[in-house]
Coordinates of C-alpha atoms in Angstrom, one line a residue:
Chain A
M1 CA 104.9 120.9 141.1
Q2 CA 103.0 118.5 143.6
Q3 CA 100.8 120.9 145.2
A4 CA 99.0 122.6 142.4
N5 CA 97.3 126.0 143.3
T6 CA 93.6 124.9 143.8
A7 CA 92.3 128.2 142.7
P8 CA 93.3 128.8 139.2
A9 CA 93.7 132.4 139.7
S10 CA 97.4 133.4 138.7
P11 CA 98.8 130.4 136.7
A12 CA 102.0 130.2 135.3
P13 CA 101.3 128.3 132.1
K14 CA 105.0 126.8 131.7
D15 CA 104.6 125.1 134.9
F16 CA 101.3 123.1 134.1
L17 CA 101.5 120.0 131.3
L18 CA 98.1 121.4 130.3
S19 CA 96.6 124.7 130.8
V20 CA 93.0 125.1 129.7
E21 CA 92.1 128.8 130.1
G22 CA 88.7 130.7 129.2
L23 CA 87.7 127.6 126.9
T24 CA 84.2 128.5 125.0
V25 CA 82.4 126.7 122.6
S26 CA 79.2 127.5 121.4
F27 CA 77.0 125.6 119.3
D28 CA 74.5 127.9 117.5
G29 CA 74.2 129.7 120.7
F30 CA 74.5 126.8 122.9
K31 CA 77.4 127.3 125.3
A32 CA 78.3 123.7 125.7
V33 CA 81.6 125.0 127.3
N34 CA 81.5 128.5 128.7
G35 CA 84.5 129.9 130.2
L36 CA 86.5 127.0 131.4
S37 CA 89.6 127.2 132.9
F38 CA 91.8 124.3 134.4
Y39 CA 95.3 122.8 134.9
V40 CA 96.6 119.6 134.5
D41 CA 100.0 118.5 136.4
E42 CA 102.6 116.6 135.3
N43 CA 102.3 112.8 136.2
E44 CA 98.5 113.9 137.6
I45 CA 95.6 111.6 137.3
R46 CA 92.9 114.0 137.2
V47 CA 88.9 113.0 136.9
I48 CA 86.5 115.5 135.5
I49 CA 83.0 114.5 136.8
G50 CA 79.6 116.0 136.4
P51 CA 76.0 115.7 135.5
N52 CA 75.0 114.4 131.8
G53 CA 75.4 117.4 129.5
A54 CA 77.7 119.1 131.6
G55 CA 80.2 119.3 128.8
K56 CA 82.7 116.7 129.7
T57 CA 82.9 115.0 126.8
T58 CA 83.2 118.2 124.7
V59 CA 86.1 119.3 126.8
L60 CA 87.9 116.4 125.7
D61 CA 86.8 116.7 122.2
L62 CA 88.4 120.3 122.3
I63 CA 91.7 119.6 123.8
C64 CA 92.1 116.9 121.2
G65 CA 91.0 118.8 118.1
R66 CA 87.6 117.0 117.0
T67 CA 85.9 120.1 118.2
R68 CA 87.0 123.7 117.3
A69 CA 87.2 126.1 120.2
T70 CA 85.2 129.5 120.0
E71 CA 87.4 131.3 122.4
G72 CA 90.0 130.6 125.0
S73 CA 93.3 129.0 124.8
I74 CA 94.2 125.3 125.5
R75 CA 98.3 124.8 125.8
F76 CA 100.1 121.7 126.0
R77 CA 103.7 122.1 127.2
D78 CA 104.7 125.1 125.1
Q79 CA 101.9 124.5 122.0
E80 CA 98.5 125.9 121.2
L81 CA 96.4 123.1 120.5
T82 CA 93.3 125.0 119.5
R83 CA 95.3 125.8 116.5
M84 CA 96.5 122.3 115.6
K85 CA 95.0 119.7 113.6
E86 CA 94.0 116.2 115.2
H87 CA 97.0 114.2 114.2
Q88 CA 99.6 117.1 115.1
I89 CA 97.9 117.2 118.6
V90 CA 98.5 113.3 118.8
H91 CA 102.2 113.8 117.4
A92 CA 102.4 116.4 120.3
G93 CA 101.5 113.6 122.8
V94 CA 98.0 113.5 123.4
G95 CA 96.2 110.6 123.0
R96 CA 92.3 110.3 123.4
K97 CA 90.1 107.1 124.0
F98 CA 86.3 107.5 122.9
Q99 CA 83.7 106.5 125.1
N100 CA 82.2 103.7 122.9
P101 CA 85.2 101.6 121.7
S102 CA 86.5 102.8 118.6
I103 CA 88.6 100.3 117.0
Y104 CA 89.3 98.6 113.6
E105 CA 86.9 96.0 113.6
D106 CA 87.7 94.7 110.3
L107 CA 91.4 94.3 111.3
T108 CA 93.0 91.9 114.0
V109 CA 94.2 92.9 117.4
F110 CA 97.7 92.8 116.1
E111 CA 97.0 95.1 113.4
N112 CA 94.9 97.5 115.2
L113 CA 97.9 97.8 117.6
E114 CA 100.3 98.1 114.7
L115 CA 98.6 100.9 112.8
S116 CA 98.6 102.9 116.3
F117 CA 102.4 102.3 116.6
P118 CA 104.2 105.9 115.9
R119 CA 106.1 105.3 112.8
G120 CA 105.5 105.7 108.9
R121 CA 102.6 108.4 109.8
G122 CA 102.9 109.8 106.4
V123 CA 101.6 108.2 103.0
F124 CA 105.1 107.0 102.1
G125 CA 106.1 105.7 105.2
A126 CA 102.9 103.8 105.5
L127 CA 104.0 102.4 102.4
A128 CA 107.5 101.7 103.0
F129 CA 106.7 100.5 106.7
R130 CA 108.0 97.5 107.6
R131 CA 106.8 94.8 110.7
D132 CA 110.1 94.5 112.3
A133 CA 111.3 93.2 115.6
Q134 CA 110.8 96.3 117.1
V135 CA 107.4 96.3 116.1
I136 CA 106.5 92.9 117.0
E137 CA 107.9 93.3 120.3
R138 CA 106.0 96.2 121.4
V139 CA 103.0 95.1 120.0
E140 CA 103.2 92.1 122.0
E141 CA 104.3 93.8 125.1
I142 CA 101.1 96.0 124.7
A143 CA 99.0 93.2 124.0
E144 CA 100.2 91.5 127.3
T145 CA 99.4 94.9 129.3
I146 CA 96.0 94.7 127.7
F147 CA 95.3 91.1 128.4
L148 CA 94.9 90.6 124.7
K149 CA 98.1 88.7 124.2
D150 CA 96.4 85.3 123.1
Q151 CA 94.2 87.3 120.9
L152 CA 96.4 88.8 118.2
D153 CA 95.2 87.3 115.5
T154 CA 91.7 87.9 116.4
Q155 CA 89.7 90.0 114.3
A156 CA 88.5 93.1 116.3
A157 CA 84.9 92.7 115.4
I158 CA 84.4 89.4 117.6
L159 CA 86.2 90.3 120.7
S160 CA 83.7 91.4 123.9
H161 CA 83.1 94.8 124.6
G162 CA 85.5 94.9 127.7
Q163 CA 88.3 93.8 125.3
K164 CA 87.4 96.4 122.9
Q165 CA 88.0 98.8 125.5
W166 CA 90.9 97.3 126.2
L167 CA 92.4 97.2 123.0
E168 CA 91.7 100.7 122.4
I169 CA 93.4 101.6 125.8
G170 CA 96.2 99.4 124.2
M171 CA 96.1 101.4 120.8
L172 CA 96.5 104.7 122.9
L173 CA 99.4 103.2 124.9
I174 CA 101.6 102.2 122.0
Q175 CA 101.3 105.7 120.9
S176 CA 103.3 106.4 124.2
P177 CA 101.6 110.2 125.1
E178 CA 102.3 112.0 127.5
L179 CA 98.8 112.9 128.0
L180 CA 96.0 110.4 128.1
M181 CA 92.5 111.2 128.0
L182 CA 90.1 108.3 128.7
D183 CA 86.3 108.6 128.3
E184 CA 84.4 106.4 130.7
P185 CA 86.5 103.6 130.5
V186 CA 84.7 101.3 132.3
A187 CA 81.4 102.3 131.4
G188 CA 79.5 98.8 130.0
M189 CA 81.7 96.4 131.2
S190 CA 81.4 93.6 133.5
V191 CA 82.1 93.4 137.0
S192 CA 85.0 91.3 136.8
E193 CA 85.9 93.2 133.8
R194 CA 85.8 96.4 135.7
V195 CA 87.9 95.2 138.3
K196 CA 90.9 94.1 135.8
T197 CA 90.4 97.4 133.9
A198 CA 90.8 99.2 137.3
E199 CA 93.9 97.3 137.8
L200 CA 95.1 98.0 134.3
L201 CA 94.3 102.0 134.7
H202 CA 96.6 101.9 137.7
Q203 CA 99.3 100.0 135.9
I204 CA 99.4 102.5 133.0
I205 CA 99.0 105.8 134.9
K206 CA 102.2 105.8 136.3
G207 CA 104.4 108.0 134.1
H208 CA 101.7 109.7 132.5
S209 CA 99.2 112.4 133.0
V210 CA 95.8 111.3 132.7
I211 CA 92.4 113.1 132.5
V212 CA 89.7 110.5 133.0
I213 CA 85.7 111.1 132.4
E214 CA 84.0 108.8 134.6
H215 CA 80.7 108.2 136.8
D216 CA 81.6 105.5 138.8
M217 CA 82.5 107.1 142.2
K218 CA 84.4 104.3 143.8
F219 CA 86.6 104.0 140.8
V220 CA 86.9 107.9 141.0
Q221 CA 88.0 107.8 144.7
D222 CA 90.4 105.0 143.8
I223 CA 92.4 106.5 141.2
A224 CA 92.0 110.5 141.3
H225 CA 94.7 112.6 142.4
R226 CA 92.1 116.0 142.0
V227 CA 88.6 115.9 140.9
T228 CA 87.0 118.8 138.4
V229 CA 83.1 118.7 138.6
M230 CA 81.4 120.4 135.9
H231 CA 78.0 122.0 135.4
Q232 CA 76.5 123.4 132.8
G233 CA 79.8 124.3 130.9
K234 CA 81.5 125.6 134.1
V235 CA 83.9 124.6 136.4
L236 CA 81.5 123.8 139.6
S237 CA 84.1 122.8 142.1
E238 CA 87.8 121.1 142.0
G239 CA 89.9 119.6 144.3
S240 CA 90.5 116.4 146.0
M241 CA 87.8 114.0 146.0
D242 CA 87.2 114.4 149.6
H243 CA 86.8 118.3 149.1
V244 CA 84.5 117.9 146.1
Q245 CA 82.3 115.5 147.9
H246 CA 81.7 117.8 150.6
D247 CA 81.1 121.0 148.6
P248 CA 77.5 122.1 148.9
K249 CA 77.2 123.2 145.2
V250 CA 78.5 119.6 144.2
I251 CA 76.0 118.2 146.4
E252 CA 73.0 119.7 145.2
V253 CA 73.7 119.5 141.5
Y254 CA 75.4 116.0 141.4
L255 CA 76.3 114.0 144.3
G256 CA 73.3 114.6 146.3
H257 CA 70.8 112.9 143.6
Chain B
M1 CA 104.3 87.4 110.9
N2 CA 106.1 88.9 107.8
I3 CA 104.0 89.9 105.4
T4 CA 104.7 88.7 101.9
L5 CA 103.5 90.0 98.8
Y6 CA 101.4 87.2 98.1
S7 CA 100.0 83.9 99.8
R8 CA 100.3 80.8 98.4
R9 CA 96.4 81.1 97.1
E10 CA 97.1 84.4 95.8
W11 CA 99.7 83.0 93.5
I12 CA 97.9 80.4 92.1
A13 CA 95.0 83.2 91.4
L14 CA 97.8 85.2 89.9
A15 CA 99.2 82.5 87.9
I16 CA 95.5 81.4 86.7
L17 CA 94.9 84.9 85.8
S18 CA 98.1 85.2 84.2
A19 CA 97.4 82.4 82.0
L20 CA 93.8 83.0 81.1
I21 CA 95.0 86.5 79.8
L22 CA 98.4 85.9 78.2
I23 CA 97.5 82.1 76.8
V24 CA 94.0 81.2 76.6
F25 CA 92.6 83.9 75.2
P26 CA 95.0 84.6 72.2
A27 CA 95.2 80.9 71.6
T28 CA 91.5 80.3 71.3
M29 CA 90.2 83.7 69.9
D30 CA 90.1 85.0 66.6
I31 CA 91.4 88.6 66.3
F32 CA 88.1 90.1 66.3
R33 CA 87.3 88.7 69.6
L34 CA 90.9 89.0 70.9
N35 CA 90.6 92.9 70.2
L36 CA 87.1 92.8 72.3
V37 CA 88.7 91.1 75.4
G38 CA 91.3 93.6 75.0
K39 CA 89.0 96.4 75.2
Y40 CA 87.5 94.9 78.2
L41 CA 90.7 94.5 79.9
T42 CA 91.1 98.6 79.4
Y43 CA 87.9 98.7 82.0
A44 CA 89.7 96.2 84.5
F45 CA 92.2 98.7 85.0
V46 CA 89.4 101.3 86.1
A47 CA 88.1 98.6 88.3
V48 CA 91.3 97.8 90.0
G49 CA 91.6 101.3 90.8
L50 CA 88.1 101.0 92.6
V51 CA 89.0 97.9 94.4
L52 CA 91.8 100.1 96.1
C53 CA 90.0 103.2 96.5
W54 CA 86.5 102.1 97.0
G55 CA 86.3 98.2 98.4
H56 CA 89.4 99.0 101.0
G57 CA 89.5 103.1 101.3
G58 CA 85.8 103.6 101.3
I59 CA 86.2 106.5 98.9
L60 CA 83.3 105.8 96.2
S61 CA 83.9 107.6 93.0
L62 CA 81.4 108.3 90.5
G63 CA 83.9 109.7 88.0
Q64 CA 86.4 107.1 87.1
G65 CA 85.7 107.9 83.5
I66 CA 86.9 111.1 84.0
F67 CA 90.8 109.8 84.6
F68 CA 90.3 106.7 82.0
G69 CA 89.0 109.6 79.5
L70 CA 91.6 111.9 80.1
G71 CA 94.4 108.8 79.9
G72 CA 92.4 108.4 76.5
Y73 CA 92.3 111.3 75.1
C74 CA 96.1 112.1 75.8
M75 CA 96.8 109.4 73.7
A76 CA 94.4 110.2 70.8
M77 CA 95.9 113.7 71.0
F78 CA 98.9 112.1 69.9
L79 CA 98.0 110.0 67.4
K80 CA 95.5 112.4 66.0
L81 CA 98.6 114.7 65.7
E82 CA 100.7 112.0 63.9
A83 CA 97.6 111.2 61.6
S84 CA 97.1 114.9 60.8
S85 CA 100.5 115.2 59.2
P86 CA 100.8 118.1 56.3
E87 CA 100.9 115.6 53.5
N88 CA 97.7 113.6 55.0
T89 CA 95.9 116.8 55.4
A90 CA 97.0 118.5 52.1
I91 CA 93.2 118.9 51.3
Q92 CA 92.0 120.9 54.2
S93 CA 92.0 124.8 54.3
T94 CA 94.6 124.7 57.2
P95 CA 96.8 121.5 56.4
G96 CA 98.8 119.9 59.4
I97 CA 95.9 120.6 62.0
P98 CA 93.3 117.8 63.0
D99 CA 90.5 117.4 60.3
F100 CA 88.1 118.3 63.1
M101 CA 89.7 121.7 63.8
D102 CA 89.6 122.5 60.3
W103 CA 85.7 121.6 60.1
N104 CA 85.4 124.0 63.0
Q105 CA 87.4 127.0 61.3
V106 CA 90.3 126.5 63.7
T107 CA 93.0 127.7 61.8
E108 CA 96.0 126.9 64.3
L109 CA 96.8 124.3 66.5
P110 CA 95.8 125.3 69.9
F111 CA 98.7 125.7 72.1
W112 CA 98.0 122.9 74.7
W113 CA 97.9 120.4 71.5
V114 CA 101.5 121.6 70.6
P115 CA 103.5 119.4 73.6
F116 CA 101.2 116.2 72.4
K117 CA 103.6 116.1 69.2
S118 CA 106.0 114.6 71.6
F119 CA 105.6 110.7 72.4
P120 CA 107.6 110.9 75.5
F121 CA 105.3 114.0 76.7
T122 CA 102.5 112.1 75.6
L123 CA 103.4 109.0 78.0
V124 CA 103.7 110.9 80.9
A125 CA 100.8 112.9 80.3
V126 CA 98.5 110.0 79.9
V127 CA 99.3 109.2 83.8
V128 CA 100.0 113.0 85.1
V129 CA 97.2 114.8 83.6
P130 CA 94.9 112.8 85.3
V131 CA 96.5 112.3 88.3
I132 CA 96.9 116.4 88.7
F133 CA 93.1 116.5 88.0
A134 CA 92.6 113.8 90.6
W135 CA 94.7 115.5 93.1
I136 CA 92.7 118.7 92.7
I137 CA 89.2 117.1 93.2
G138 CA 90.8 115.2 96.1
A139 CA 92.4 118.3 97.6
A140 CA 89.3 120.5 97.5
M141 CA 87.4 117.3 98.8
F142 CA 89.2 115.3 101.7
K143 CA 90.9 118.6 102.8
R144 CA 87.3 119.6 103.5
R145 CA 86.3 116.3 104.6
V146 CA 83.4 115.6 101.9
G147 CA 83.2 111.7 101.8
G148 CA 80.5 109.2 101.2
V149 CA 78.0 110.1 99.3
Y150 CA 78.7 113.7 98.7
F151 CA 81.9 112.8 97.3
A152 CA 80.0 110.3 95.0
I153 CA 77.8 113.0 93.9
I154 CA 80.7 115.7 93.2
T155 CA 82.6 113.2 91.1
Q156 CA 79.7 112.6 89.0
A157 CA 79.1 116.0 88.7
F158 CA 82.9 116.6 87.7
A159 CA 82.2 113.6 85.1
A160 CA 79.1 115.4 83.8
I161 CA 81.0 118.5 83.2
L162 CA 83.9 117.5 81.5
T163 CA 81.6 115.5 79.0
I164 CA 79.7 118.7 78.6
L165 CA 83.1 120.6 78.0
I166 CA 84.3 118.0 75.7
V167 CA 81.0 118.1 73.5
G168 CA 81.0 121.9 73.7
Q169 CA 84.3 122.8 72.9
Q170 CA 84.2 121.0 69.5
G171 CA 86.7 122.7 67.8
Y172 CA 89.4 121.6 69.9
T173 CA 88.2 118.1 71.2
G174 CA 86.4 116.5 68.2
G175 CA 83.0 116.9 70.1
V176 CA 80.5 114.1 70.3
N177 CA 82.3 112.5 67.9
G178 CA 85.5 112.3 69.9
I179 CA 89.0 111.9 68.3
T180 CA 88.7 109.5 65.5
D181 CA 90.6 108.0 62.4
L182 CA 93.7 107.3 64.1
R183 CA 96.2 105.5 62.3
T184 CA 99.9 105.0 63.4
L185 CA 101.9 105.0 66.4
L186 CA 105.0 106.5 65.7
G187 CA 105.0 105.0 62.0
W188 CA 103.6 101.5 63.5
D189 CA 100.0 101.2 61.8
I190 CA 98.0 100.2 65.1
R191 CA 94.8 99.1 62.6
T192 CA 96.6 95.9 61.4
D193 CA 95.9 92.5 63.0
G194 CA 99.4 92.1 64.1
A195 CA 99.3 95.5 65.7
K196 CA 96.6 94.4 67.4
V197 CA 97.9 91.5 69.1
I198 CA 100.8 93.3 70.4
L199 CA 98.8 95.8 71.6
Y200 CA 96.5 93.1 73.4
F201 CA 99.7 91.9 74.9
V202 CA 101.0 95.2 76.0
N203 CA 97.8 96.0 77.4
A204 CA 97.7 92.6 79.2
A205 CA 101.4 93.1 80.9
L206 CA 100.3 96.2 82.0
L207 CA 97.4 94.9 83.8
I208 CA 99.5 92.6 85.2
A209 CA 102.0 95.5 86.4
V210 CA 98.8 97.2 87.7
L211 CA 97.7 94.5 89.8
L212 CA 101.4 93.9 91.2
V213 CA 101.3 97.5 92.2
G214 CA 97.8 97.4 93.8
Q215 CA 99.1 94.3 95.7
M216 CA 102.2 96.0 97.0
V217 CA 99.8 98.6 98.4
R218 CA 97.4 96.3 99.5
V219 CA 99.7 94.5 101.8
S220 CA 101.5 97.3 102.9
K221 CA 100.6 99.3 106.2
F222 CA 99.0 101.7 103.9
G223 CA 96.6 98.9 102.7
R224 CA 95.4 98.5 106.3
L225 CA 95.0 101.9 106.9
L226 CA 92.8 102.2 104.3
I227 CA 90.5 99.4 105.7
A228 CA 91.0 101.3 109.1
M229 CA 89.9 104.8 107.2
R230 CA 86.9 102.8 106.0
D231 CA 85.8 101.7 109.2
K232 CA 86.5 104.4 111.7
E233 CA 88.2 107.6 110.1
D234 CA 88.1 109.5 113.5
R235 CA 90.2 106.9 115.1
V236 CA 92.8 107.0 112.0
R237 CA 93.0 110.8 112.6
F238 CA 93.5 110.1 116.5
S239 CA 96.1 107.6 116.0
G240 CA 98.2 110.5 114.2
Y241 CA 97.2 110.1 110.8
D242 CA 96.4 112.8 108.2
V243 CA 93.7 111.2 106.7
A244 CA 92.9 113.5 103.9
N245 CA 96.7 113.1 102.4
F246 CA 96.1 108.9 102.3
K247 CA 93.1 109.7 100.6
M248 CA 94.5 111.7 98.0
F249 CA 97.0 109.5 97.3
I250 CA 94.6 106.4 96.8
F251 CA 92.0 108.8 94.6
C252 CA 95.5 109.7 92.1
L253 CA 96.5 106.0 92.2
A254 CA 93.3 105.0 90.9
A255 CA 93.1 107.8 88.6
A256 CA 96.5 106.8 87.4
F257 CA 95.3 103.1 87.1
S258 CA 92.1 104.2 85.2
A259 CA 94.2 106.8 82.8
I260 CA 96.7 103.6 81.6
G261 CA 93.3 101.6 80.9
G262 CA 91.9 104.7 78.8
A263 CA 95.4 105.0 77.0
M264 CA 95.3 101.5 76.0
F265 CA 91.7 101.8 75.2
T266 CA 92.6 104.3 72.7
L267 CA 95.2 102.4 71.1
Q268 CA 93.2 99.4 70.8
V269 CA 90.1 100.7 69.7
G270 CA 91.3 103.3 67.7
F271 CA 89.1 106.2 68.8
M272 CA 88.3 108.0 71.9
S273 CA 85.3 110.0 72.8
P274 CA 83.0 111.6 75.2
S275 CA 81.0 108.6 75.7
F276 CA 83.6 107.1 77.4
V277 CA 83.9 110.0 80.3
G278 CA 80.8 110.6 81.3
I279 CA 78.2 109.2 84.1
V280 CA 77.3 106.1 82.6
P281 CA 80.3 104.9 81.9
S282 CA 81.6 105.7 85.4
I283 CA 78.9 103.8 86.7
E284 CA 79.5 101.2 84.8
M285 CA 82.8 100.9 86.0
V286 CA 81.7 100.7 89.6
I287 CA 79.7 98.1 88.6
F288 CA 82.7 96.0 87.1
A289 CA 84.3 96.0 90.3
A290 CA 81.1 95.2 92.4
V291 CA 80.3 92.3 90.3
G292 CA 83.9 90.9 90.8
G293 CA 84.2 91.6 94.1
R294 CA 85.3 95.1 95.8
L295 CA 87.7 93.6 97.9
S296 CA 89.3 91.7 95.3
L297 CA 91.8 92.9 92.7
F298 CA 91.4 90.1 90.8
G299 CA 87.7 89.8 91.0
A300 CA 87.5 93.4 89.3
V301 CA 89.3 91.9 86.5
Y302 CA 86.9 89.0 86.3
G303 CA 84.1 91.2 86.9
A304 CA 85.2 93.7 83.9
L305 CA 85.4 90.6 81.6
I306 CA 82.2 88.9 82.6
V307 CA 80.0 92.0 82.6
N308 CA 81.3 93.4 79.2
W309 CA 81.1 90.2 77.8
A310 CA 77.1 90.2 79.0
K311 CA 76.7 93.5 77.6
T312 CA 77.7 92.8 74.2
S313 CA 76.3 89.4 74.1
F314 CA 73.1 91.0 75.1
S315 CA 73.2 94.3 73.5
E316 CA 73.5 92.3 70.2
T317 CA 70.1 90.9 70.7
F318 CA 68.1 93.3 73.0
P319 CA 69.9 96.5 72.6
E320 CA 67.4 98.8 74.8
L321 CA 67.0 96.2 77.6
W322 CA 70.8 96.4 78.4
L323 CA 70.8 99.2 80.7
F324 CA 68.0 97.9 82.9
A325 CA 70.0 94.4 83.1
M326 CA 72.5 96.3 84.3
G327 CA 71.0 98.2 87.0
G328 CA 69.3 94.8 88.0
L329 CA 72.5 93.2 88.1
F330 CA 74.1 96.1 90.6
I331 CA 71.0 96.0 92.6
A332 CA 71.3 92.0 92.9
V333 CA 75.0 91.8 93.6
V334 CA 74.6 94.5 96.4
M335 CA 71.5 92.9 98.2
T336 CA 72.6 89.4 97.7
F337 CA 76.1 89.0 97.5
P338 CA 78.1 92.1 98.5
N339 CA 81.4 90.8 98.0
G340 CA 80.7 89.8 94.5
L341 CA 82.1 87.0 92.8
A342 CA 85.2 87.0 94.5
G343 CA 83.3 86.8 97.6
L344 CA 81.2 84.0 96.4
F345 CA 84.2 81.9 95.2
R346 CA 85.7 82.3 98.6
S347 CA 82.6 81.1 100.5
H348 CA 81.5 78.4 98.1
V349 CA 84.0 77.3 95.2
E350 CA 87.2 77.2 97.6
P351 CA 86.0 75.1 100.6
L352 CA 85.2 72.5 97.8
V353 CA 88.4 72.6 95.8
A354 CA 90.2 72.1 99.1
R355 CA 88.0 69.3 99.8
L356 CA 88.3 67.7 96.5
L357 CA 92.1 68.2 96.7
R358 CA 92.5 66.8 100.3
K359 CA 91.0 63.6 99.2
P360 CA 93.6 62.2 97.0
V361 CA 96.1 63.7 98.9
V362 CA 95.2 61.8 102.1
A363 CA 95.8 58.5 100.2
A364 CA 98.7 59.7 98.5
R365 CA 100.5 60.7 101.7
E366 CA 99.9 57.3 103.1
T367 CA 102.1 55.8 100.6
T368 CA 104.4 58.8 99.6
T369 CA 105.1 61.9 101.1
A370 CA 102.8 64.3 98.7
A371 CA 103.5 67.2 100.5
E372 CA 102.8 69.9 98.1
P373 CA 99.2 69.8 97.1
A374 CA 98.4 69.1 100.6
K375 CA 99.6 72.2 101.3
L376 CA 97.8 73.8 98.4
A377 CA 94.6 72.0 99.8
A378 CA 95.2 73.5 103.4
E379 CA 95.6 77.1 102.4

């Protein structure tokens, strides 16, 4: 499945990791996402771009179950996500990073990662959970990847903005999801943090399928396999970065500004 | 990085608290005062539950009196039935039923009273009835993601409803007077001084057991999840946890603690009435936890003791002013020291103690190897 269909006309749902079809969500009559369809392959890095209010974040909210779809379907492997609860979607293998770093400020870096470790997720599992060698090893491994190895005992609240973003990425990684969804991972970062984050993302996207929302075009060009351009809740254009950059419709609504 | 039940500092805190409750109070107080402290300590059960549920989990319940009351009423029903033997109640028109039923023209023991003739059933019911009630409230609220202020208001409404129900169903509940004139537990007179001392110690031991259970929850991953849920509920969900289940568990656990306190209250005070169920006592219980420090299990016990002691002394002299003083106290705590006495202790007293201990230790270490107090100071 290296070459995916550019036109999502007759897709065979089983072949894609994620198939979004006819997805619509309406907030009091306003359709934030309107009949959206797109497909993500295994190991594909998909970037969603679009002007503010295009519905990008809403799409991620719909996939991870934070918002319920009004119509349409989201199939992840052979599971229908629109009917599942948030934690079940996580168990199915979908991880989500929020736009603003969403971490547990009162806990340490270690504890933040430990809570995201996929074991002891039931009430009694959490009571019986032991911090054994496997957990410690995995937390340290992830902490190394996200440049926070020396900060394991630091309270998350006092990390810098960039470090908080990394920590949340780490919390996602430790879940070992098959599909990672990142909402503006480099927003608000300093230049040096941005470079490191790009490096980090390059490293972690190997072996994962990733959906990224990003505004930084250089960054998008750098990582994207395919780009979906959204406008007013619909797909405006889809294809390689090169393709969408030269699409007159895209130039008009977005890149041209 | 292994987690132990208590750090050294907390072991010392537990030892001091246990010594205070088990040795100092019984040794220095007359039976009247000791019984009073025993009554205060029954509120500490509720406060300890609130520390977990509210302080750690962020679930503010203004209806803990419900569970305290249900636990207390379950115990009171058993004691009342024992006190209402046909011989004792021979002068009633229907002997063998509680006196208040007879006064209200109830001629037969209601079916839901009957199981409370059994002591083992009562012991189970003391915990299980309130927990089922908490589970129902929790399932109805948390599954629908009702939280924060809305949850607090709804628990308050439940407390009001239960009070009205108890007062209204006089023939079955004893009404506004509650269930009074309780005498014996399995033939053992609970009104004697000796019984009061024994009950005080049973109560104290149960409180320490509850503190240990609370601490076990606190240091487990569950405890860290509670804090995580309080800070970022959504993130917990997207880390793969079903948040509602965790909230229901901790709410039920807090209810169970409150219920044990309620049952011990009935045994030590000798009656149970709706005035311990409603909104005002429920809010008072939150104040105990807030004053003691809503993140500290031990603090909750001190909070319950100090506020109740203040209440007793204050309301003896200015009965009508007490409620205002209580409200003022709550506002003062929230505004100026949100982590309560435990927070003040941690920020002010502990560094002082550490400094005082370090000086002699440094001197001692030069001559001998007095490592033990040095560790204590370093904690």
